[in-house]
PDB file of C-alpha atoms and ligand atoms in Angstrom:
ATOM      1  CA  MET A   9     -25.762 -14.796  -8.606  1.00 78.00           C
ATOM      2  CA  TYR A  10     -23.033 -16.300  -6.481  1.00 90.00           C
ATOM      3  CA  LEU A  11     -22.129 -14.910  -3.096  1.00 98.00           C
ATOM      4  CA  VAL A  12     -18.449 -14.874  -2.265  1.00 98.00           C
ATOM      5  CA  ARG A  13     -16.267 -13.870   0.663  1.00 98.00           C
ATOM      6  CA  LEU A  14     -12.843 -12.325   0.175  1.00 98.00           C
ATOM      7  CA  ILE A  15     -10.393 -11.636   3.005  1.00 98.00           C
ATOM      8  CA  TYR A  16      -7.129  -9.815   2.507  1.00 98.00           C
ATOM      9  CA  THR A  17      -4.490  -8.168   4.608  1.00 98.00           C
ATOM     10  CA  SER A  18      -2.234  -5.200   3.829  1.00 98.00           C
ATOM     11  CA  ARG A  19       0.028  -2.737   5.546  1.00 98.00           C
ATOM     12  CA  VAL A  20      -0.203   1.045   5.508  1.00 98.00           C
ATOM     13  CA  SER A  21       2.002   2.757   2.925  1.00 98.00           C
ATOM     14  CA  GLU A  22       4.164   5.825   3.444  1.00 97.00           C
ATOM     15  CA  THR A  23       1.452   8.029   1.969  1.00 96.00           C
ATOM     16  CA  PHE A  24      -1.126   6.880   4.536  1.00 97.00           C
ATOM     17  CA  LYS A  25      -2.052   9.426   7.231  1.00 95.00           C
ATOM     18  CA  SER A  26      -3.987   8.358  10.328  1.00 91.00           C
ATOM     19  CA  SER A  27      -6.772  10.779   9.377  1.00 93.00           C
ATOM     20  CA  ASP A  28      -7.258   8.815   6.115  1.00 96.00           C
ATOM     21  CA  ILE A  29      -9.189   6.082   7.886  1.00 96.00           C
ATOM     22  CA  GLU A  30     -12.325   8.216   8.197  1.00 96.00           C
ATOM     23  CA  GLY A  31     -12.366   8.978   4.484  1.00 97.00           C
ATOM     24  CA  ILE A  32     -11.752   5.325   3.601  1.00 98.00           C
ATOM     25  CA  LEU A  33     -14.701   4.251   5.744  1.00 97.00           C
ATOM     26  CA  GLU A  34     -17.003   6.939   4.391  1.00 97.00           C
ATOM     27  CA  VAL A  35     -16.282   6.041   0.759  1.00 98.00           C
ATOM     28  CA  ALA A  36     -16.331   2.297   1.450  1.00 98.00           C
ATOM     29  CA  ARG A  37     -19.669   2.452   3.241  1.00 98.00           C
ATOM     30  CA  GLY A  38     -21.314   4.537   0.531  1.00 98.00           C
ATOM     31  CA  LYS A  39     -20.040   2.468  -2.373  1.00 98.00           C
ATOM     32  CA  ASN A  40     -20.591  -0.859  -0.647  1.00 98.00           C
ATOM     33  CA  GLU A  41     -24.176   0.068   0.106  1.00 98.00           C
ATOM     34  CA  ARG A  42     -24.777   0.794  -3.584  1.00 98.00           C
ATOM     35  CA  ASN A  43     -23.074  -2.488  -4.532  1.00 98.00           C
ATOM     36  CA  ASN A  44     -24.732  -4.579  -1.794  1.00 98.00           C
ATOM     37  CA  VAL A  45     -21.303  -5.401  -0.415  1.00 98.00           C
ATOM     38  CA  THR A  46     -20.986  -6.047   3.322  1.00 98.00           C
ATOM     39  CA  GLY A  47     -18.016  -6.755   5.559  1.00 97.00           C
ATOM     40  CA  LEU A  48     -15.619  -5.793   8.304  1.00 97.00           C
ATOM     41  CA  LEU A  49     -12.394  -3.786   8.394  1.00 97.00           C
ATOM     42  CA  CYS A  50      -9.903  -4.348  11.238  1.00 95.00           C
ATOM     43  CA  PHE A  51      -7.080  -1.861  11.642  1.00 95.00           C
ATOM     44  CA  ASN A  52      -4.292  -1.303  14.193  1.00 93.00           C
ATOM     45  CA  ARG A  53      -2.489   1.634  12.533  1.00 92.00           C
ATOM     46  CA  ARG A  54      -0.024  -0.741  10.825  1.00 95.00           C
ATOM     47  CA  PHE A  55      -2.098  -3.496   9.270  1.00 96.00           C
ATOM     48  CA  PHE A  56      -5.483  -3.764   7.621  1.00 97.00           C
ATOM     49  CA  LEU A  57      -7.518  -6.956   7.622  1.00 97.00           C
ATOM     50  CA  GLN A  58     -10.705  -6.725   5.592  1.00 98.00           C
ATOM     51  CA  CYS A  59     -13.519  -9.098   4.764  1.00 98.00           C
ATOM     52  CA  LEU A  60     -15.753  -8.331   1.781  1.00 98.00           C
ATOM     53  CA  GLU A  61     -18.890 -10.305   0.965  1.00 98.00           C
ATOM     54  CA  GLY A  62     -21.400  -9.929  -1.818  1.00 98.00           C
ATOM     55  CA  SER A  63     -21.937 -10.971  -5.420  1.00 98.00           C
ATOM     56  CA  ARG A  64     -18.828 -12.310  -7.103  1.00 97.00           C
ATOM     57  CA  ALA A  65     -18.856  -9.476  -9.637  1.00 98.00           C
ATOM     58  CA  LYS A  66     -19.123  -6.698  -7.037  1.00 98.00           C
ATOM     59  CA  VAL A  67     -16.628  -8.192  -4.586  1.00 98.00           C
ATOM     60  CA  ASN A  68     -14.092  -8.669  -7.390  1.00 98.00           C
ATOM     61  CA  GLN A  69     -14.652  -5.129  -8.678  1.00 98.00           C
ATOM     62  CA  THR A  70     -14.258  -3.680  -5.172  1.00 98.00           C
ATOM     63  CA  TYR A  71     -11.085  -5.685  -4.564  1.00 98.00           C
ATOM     64  CA  HIS A  72      -9.552  -4.442  -7.825  1.00 98.00           C
ATOM     65  CA  GLN A  73     -10.116  -0.855  -6.701  1.00 98.00           C
ATOM     66  CA  ILE A  74      -8.679  -1.607  -3.285  1.00 98.00           C
ATOM     67  CA  LEU A  75      -5.598  -3.222  -4.877  1.00 98.00           C
ATOM     68  CA  ASN A  76      -4.857   0.026  -6.726  1.00 98.00           C
ATOM     69  CA  ASP A  77      -5.216   2.237  -3.658  1.00 98.00           C
ATOM     70  CA  PRO A  78      -1.842   3.884  -2.835  1.00 97.00           C
ATOM     71  CA  ARG A  79      -2.698   4.228   0.867  1.00 98.00           C
ATOM     72  CA  HIS A  80      -1.690   0.616   1.513  1.00 98.00           C
ATOM     73  CA  GLU A  81       0.713  -1.991   0.097  1.00 98.00           C
ATOM     74  CA  GLU A  82       1.819  -5.645   0.266  1.00 98.00           C
ATOM     75  CA  ILE A  83      -1.784  -6.719  -0.214  1.00 98.00           C
ATOM     76  CA  VAL A  84      -2.167 -10.463   0.309  1.00 98.00           C
ATOM     77  CA  MET A  85      -5.388 -12.365  -0.309  1.00 98.00           C
ATOM     78  CA  LEU A  86      -5.954 -14.749   2.591  1.00 98.00           C
ATOM     79  CA  ASN A  87      -9.293 -16.284   1.693  1.00 97.00           C
ATOM     80  CA  TYR A  88     -11.623 -16.365  -1.307  1.00 98.00           C
ATOM     81  CA  GLN A  89     -14.627 -18.611  -1.151  1.00 97.00           C
ATOM     82  CA  GLU A  90     -18.133 -19.093  -2.463  1.00 97.00           C
ATOM     83  CA  ILE A  91     -20.513 -18.791   0.478  1.00 98.00           C
ATOM     84  CA  ILE A  92     -24.125 -19.711   1.095  1.00 97.00           C
ATOM     85  CA  SER A  93     -24.990 -16.671   3.184  1.00 98.00           C
ATOM     86  CA  ARG A  94     -23.419 -13.493   4.530  1.00 98.00           C
ATOM     87  CA  GLU A  95     -21.878 -13.281   8.000  1.00 98.00           C
ATOM     88  CA  PHE A  96     -21.390  -9.499   8.251  1.00 97.00           C
ATOM     89  CA  ASP A  97     -24.698  -8.385   6.767  1.00 96.00           C
ATOM     90  CA  ARG A  98     -25.233  -5.826   9.560  1.00 95.00           C
ATOM     91  CA  TRP A  99     -22.467  -3.621   8.116  1.00 96.00           C
ATOM     92  CA  ASN A 100     -21.675  -2.185   4.702  1.00 96.00           C
ATOM     93  CA  MET A 101     -18.275  -1.872   6.309  1.00 96.00           C
ATOM     94  CA  GLY A 102     -18.014  -2.482  10.039  1.00 96.00           C
ATOM     95  CA  TYR A 103     -14.931  -0.973  11.644  1.00 96.00           C
ATOM     96  CA  MET A 104     -12.871  -2.592  14.370  1.00 93.00           C
ATOM     97  CA  PRO A 105      -9.873  -0.625  15.644  1.00 91.00           C
ATOM     98  CA  GLU A 106      -7.478  -2.506  17.917  1.00 86.00           C
ATOM     99  CA  SER A 107      -8.347  -2.272  21.602  1.00 83.00           C
ATOM    100  CA  SER A 108      -7.620  -4.192  24.786  1.00 78.00           C
ATOM    101  CA  LEU A 109     -10.779  -6.158  24.024  1.00 78.00           C
ATOM    102  CA  THR A 110      -9.242  -7.615  20.880  1.00 86.00           C
ATOM    103  CA  TYR A 111      -6.006  -8.976  22.468  1.00 89.00           C
ATOM    104  CA  PRO A 112      -7.452 -12.236  23.826  1.00 91.00           C
ATOM    105  CA  ILE A 113      -9.142 -12.834  20.472  1.00 93.00           C
ATOM    106  CA  ASN A 114      -5.847 -12.223  18.603  1.00 91.00           C
ATOM    107  CA  LEU A 115      -4.138 -14.685  20.939  1.00 93.00           C
ATOM    108  CA  LYS A 116      -6.776 -17.317  20.336  1.00 94.00           C
ATOM    109  CA  TYR A 117      -6.317 -17.203  16.538  1.00 93.00           C
ATOM    110  CA  SER A 118      -2.603 -16.401  16.148  1.00 92.00           C
ATOM    111  CA  GLY A 119       0.763 -16.950  17.822  1.00 90.00           C
ATOM    112  CA  THR A 120       0.717 -13.712  19.842  1.00 89.00           C
ATOM    113  CA  PRO A 121      -1.814 -11.212  21.253  1.00 89.00           C
ATOM    114  CA  GLU A 122      -0.469  -8.618  18.788  1.00 89.00           C
ATOM    115  CA  PHE A 123      -2.589  -8.075  15.694  1.00 91.00           C
ATOM    116  CA  ASP A 124      -0.473  -9.267  12.745  1.00 92.00           C
ATOM    117  CA  PRO A 125      -2.667 -10.807  10.034  1.00 94.00           C
ATOM    118  CA  TYR A 126       0.387 -11.761   7.939  1.00 95.00           C
ATOM    119  CA  GLU A 127       1.014 -14.425  10.564  1.00 92.00           C
ATOM    120  CA  MET A 128      -2.482 -15.874  10.240  1.00 94.00           C
ATOM    121  CA  SER A 129      -3.969 -18.510   7.978  1.00 95.00           C
ATOM    122  CA  GLY A 130      -7.000 -17.509   5.946  1.00 96.00           C
ATOM    123  CA  GLU A 131      -9.307 -19.626   8.050  1.00 96.00           C
ATOM    124  CA  SER A 132      -7.893 -18.277  11.321  1.00 96.00           C
ATOM    125  CA  ALA A 133      -8.421 -14.742  10.011  1.00 96.00           C
ATOM    126  CA  HIS A 134     -11.985 -15.628   9.082  1.00 97.00           C
ATOM    127  CA  GLN A 135     -12.719 -17.222  12.461  1.00 97.00           C
ATOM    128  CA  MET A 136     -11.128 -14.288  14.288  1.00 96.00           C
ATOM    129  CA  MET A 137     -13.384 -11.831  12.473  1.00 96.00           C
ATOM    130  CA  LEU A 138     -16.425 -13.892  13.438  1.00 97.00           C
ATOM    131  CA  ALA A 139     -15.258 -13.891  17.063  1.00 95.00           C
ATOM    132  CA  LEU A 140     -14.850 -10.090  16.928  1.00 94.00           C
ATOM    133  CA  ARG A 141     -18.316  -9.780  15.441  1.00 94.00           C
ATOM    134  CA  ASP A 142     -19.782 -11.773  18.296  1.00 94.00           C
ATOM    135  CA  THR A 143     -17.908 -10.261  21.238  1.00 88.00           C
ATOM    136  CA  VAL A 144     -16.746  -6.706  20.544  1.00 82.00           C
ATOM    137  CA  PRO A 145     -19.016  -3.742  19.755  1.00 82.00           C
ATOM    138  CA  ILE A 146     -18.553  -2.825  16.093  1.00 80.00           C
ATOM    139  CA  GLN A 147     -19.298   0.634  14.677  1.00 79.00           C
TER     140      GLN A 147
HETATM  141  C1  FMN B 224      -7.870  -0.466   3.544  1.00 65.97           C
HETATM  142  C2  FMN B 224      -8.862   0.028   2.520  1.00 65.97           C
HETATM  143  C3  FMN B 224     -10.135  -0.508   2.483  1.00 65.97           C
HETATM  144  C4  FMN B 224     -11.062  -0.082   1.526  1.00 65.97           C
HETATM  145  N1  FMN B 224     -12.304  -0.647   1.493  1.00 65.97           N
HETATM  146  C5  FMN B 224     -13.153  -0.305   0.508  1.00 65.97           C
HETATM  147  C6  FMN B 224     -14.421  -0.944   0.394  1.00 65.97           C
HETATM  148  O1  FMN B 224     -14.799  -1.805   1.192  1.00 65.97           O
HETATM  149  N2  FMN B 224     -15.229  -0.558  -0.625  1.00 65.97           N
HETATM  150  C7  FMN B 224     -14.871   0.406  -1.532  1.00 65.97           C
HETATM  151  O2  FMN B 224     -15.654   0.708  -2.431  1.00 65.97           O
HETATM  152  N3  FMN B 224     -13.698   1.051  -1.413  1.00 65.97           N
HETATM  153  C8  FMN B 224     -12.837   0.713  -0.427  1.00 65.97           C
HETATM  154  N4  FMN B 224     -11.640   1.353  -0.321  1.00 65.97           N
HETATM  155  C9  FMN B 224     -11.383   2.508  -1.210  1.00 65.97           C
HETATM  156  C10 FMN B 224     -10.919   2.076  -2.567  1.00 65.97           C
HETATM  157  O3  FMN B 224      -9.574   1.668  -2.506  1.00 65.97           O
HETATM  158  C11 FMN B 224     -11.039   3.233  -3.571  1.00 65.97           C
HETATM  159  O4  FMN B 224     -10.405   4.372  -3.033  1.00 65.97           O
HETATM  160  C12 FMN B 224     -12.453   3.601  -3.855  1.00 65.97           C
HETATM  161  O5  FMN B 224     -13.221   2.463  -4.113  1.00 65.97           O
HETATM  162  C13 FMN B 224     -12.438   4.529  -5.094  1.00 65.97           C
HETATM  163  O6  FMN B 224     -13.707   4.974  -5.329  1.00 65.97           O
HETATM  164  P1  FMN B 224     -13.995   5.995  -6.528  1.00 65.97           P
HETATM  165  O7  FMN B 224     -13.199   5.545  -7.711  1.00 65.97           O
HETATM  166  O8  FMN B 224     -15.469   5.884  -6.733  1.00 65.97           O
HETATM  167  O9  FMN B 224     -13.559   7.325  -6.009  1.00 65.97           O
HETATM  168  C14 FMN B 224     -10.701   0.928   0.605  1.00 65.97           C
HETATM  169  C15 FMN B 224      -9.409   1.469   0.660  1.00 65.97           C
HETATM  170  C16 FMN B 224      -8.498   1.036   1.610  1.00 65.97           C
HETATM  171  C17 FMN B 224      -7.121   1.629   1.654  1.00 65.97           C
END
């Protein structure tokens, strides 16, 4: 069974309400636990940046469901790779809202301290999520 990592970005759609984030996390955590999917979701009220890791079949299945979710749009896959081991195995879906702590990390991996994953390469997005994992408390 191959392990893969998938990273995508998206922006909130008109139907998204700020209270939706709690429901998204609750469903994601429950389903990911059953599917042995792990990862991290970054969110700044405009953009999502999510990393999913797990078996190829389960990550692909999860991504297909996410693609069809009307709460976000303009979904762009930034990185898809076979991996040897997981990097976010502490979380079925860790959650990282934007905070002052994340600005220097955004600046390190993109052109500005603002969080805009559309302006990032796949590898920068991946490295930024690892930096967040290692420096900022994640729920
Ligand atoms: C930004 C975002 C991230 C999501 N992340 C996940 C996830 O990691 N795992 C998951 O199962 N569903 C995730 N969802 C929810 C799915 O899009 C979908 O609503 C859910 O899988 C449907 O589950 P159900 O058909 O069992 O009700 C996410 C949705 C959004 C908008």
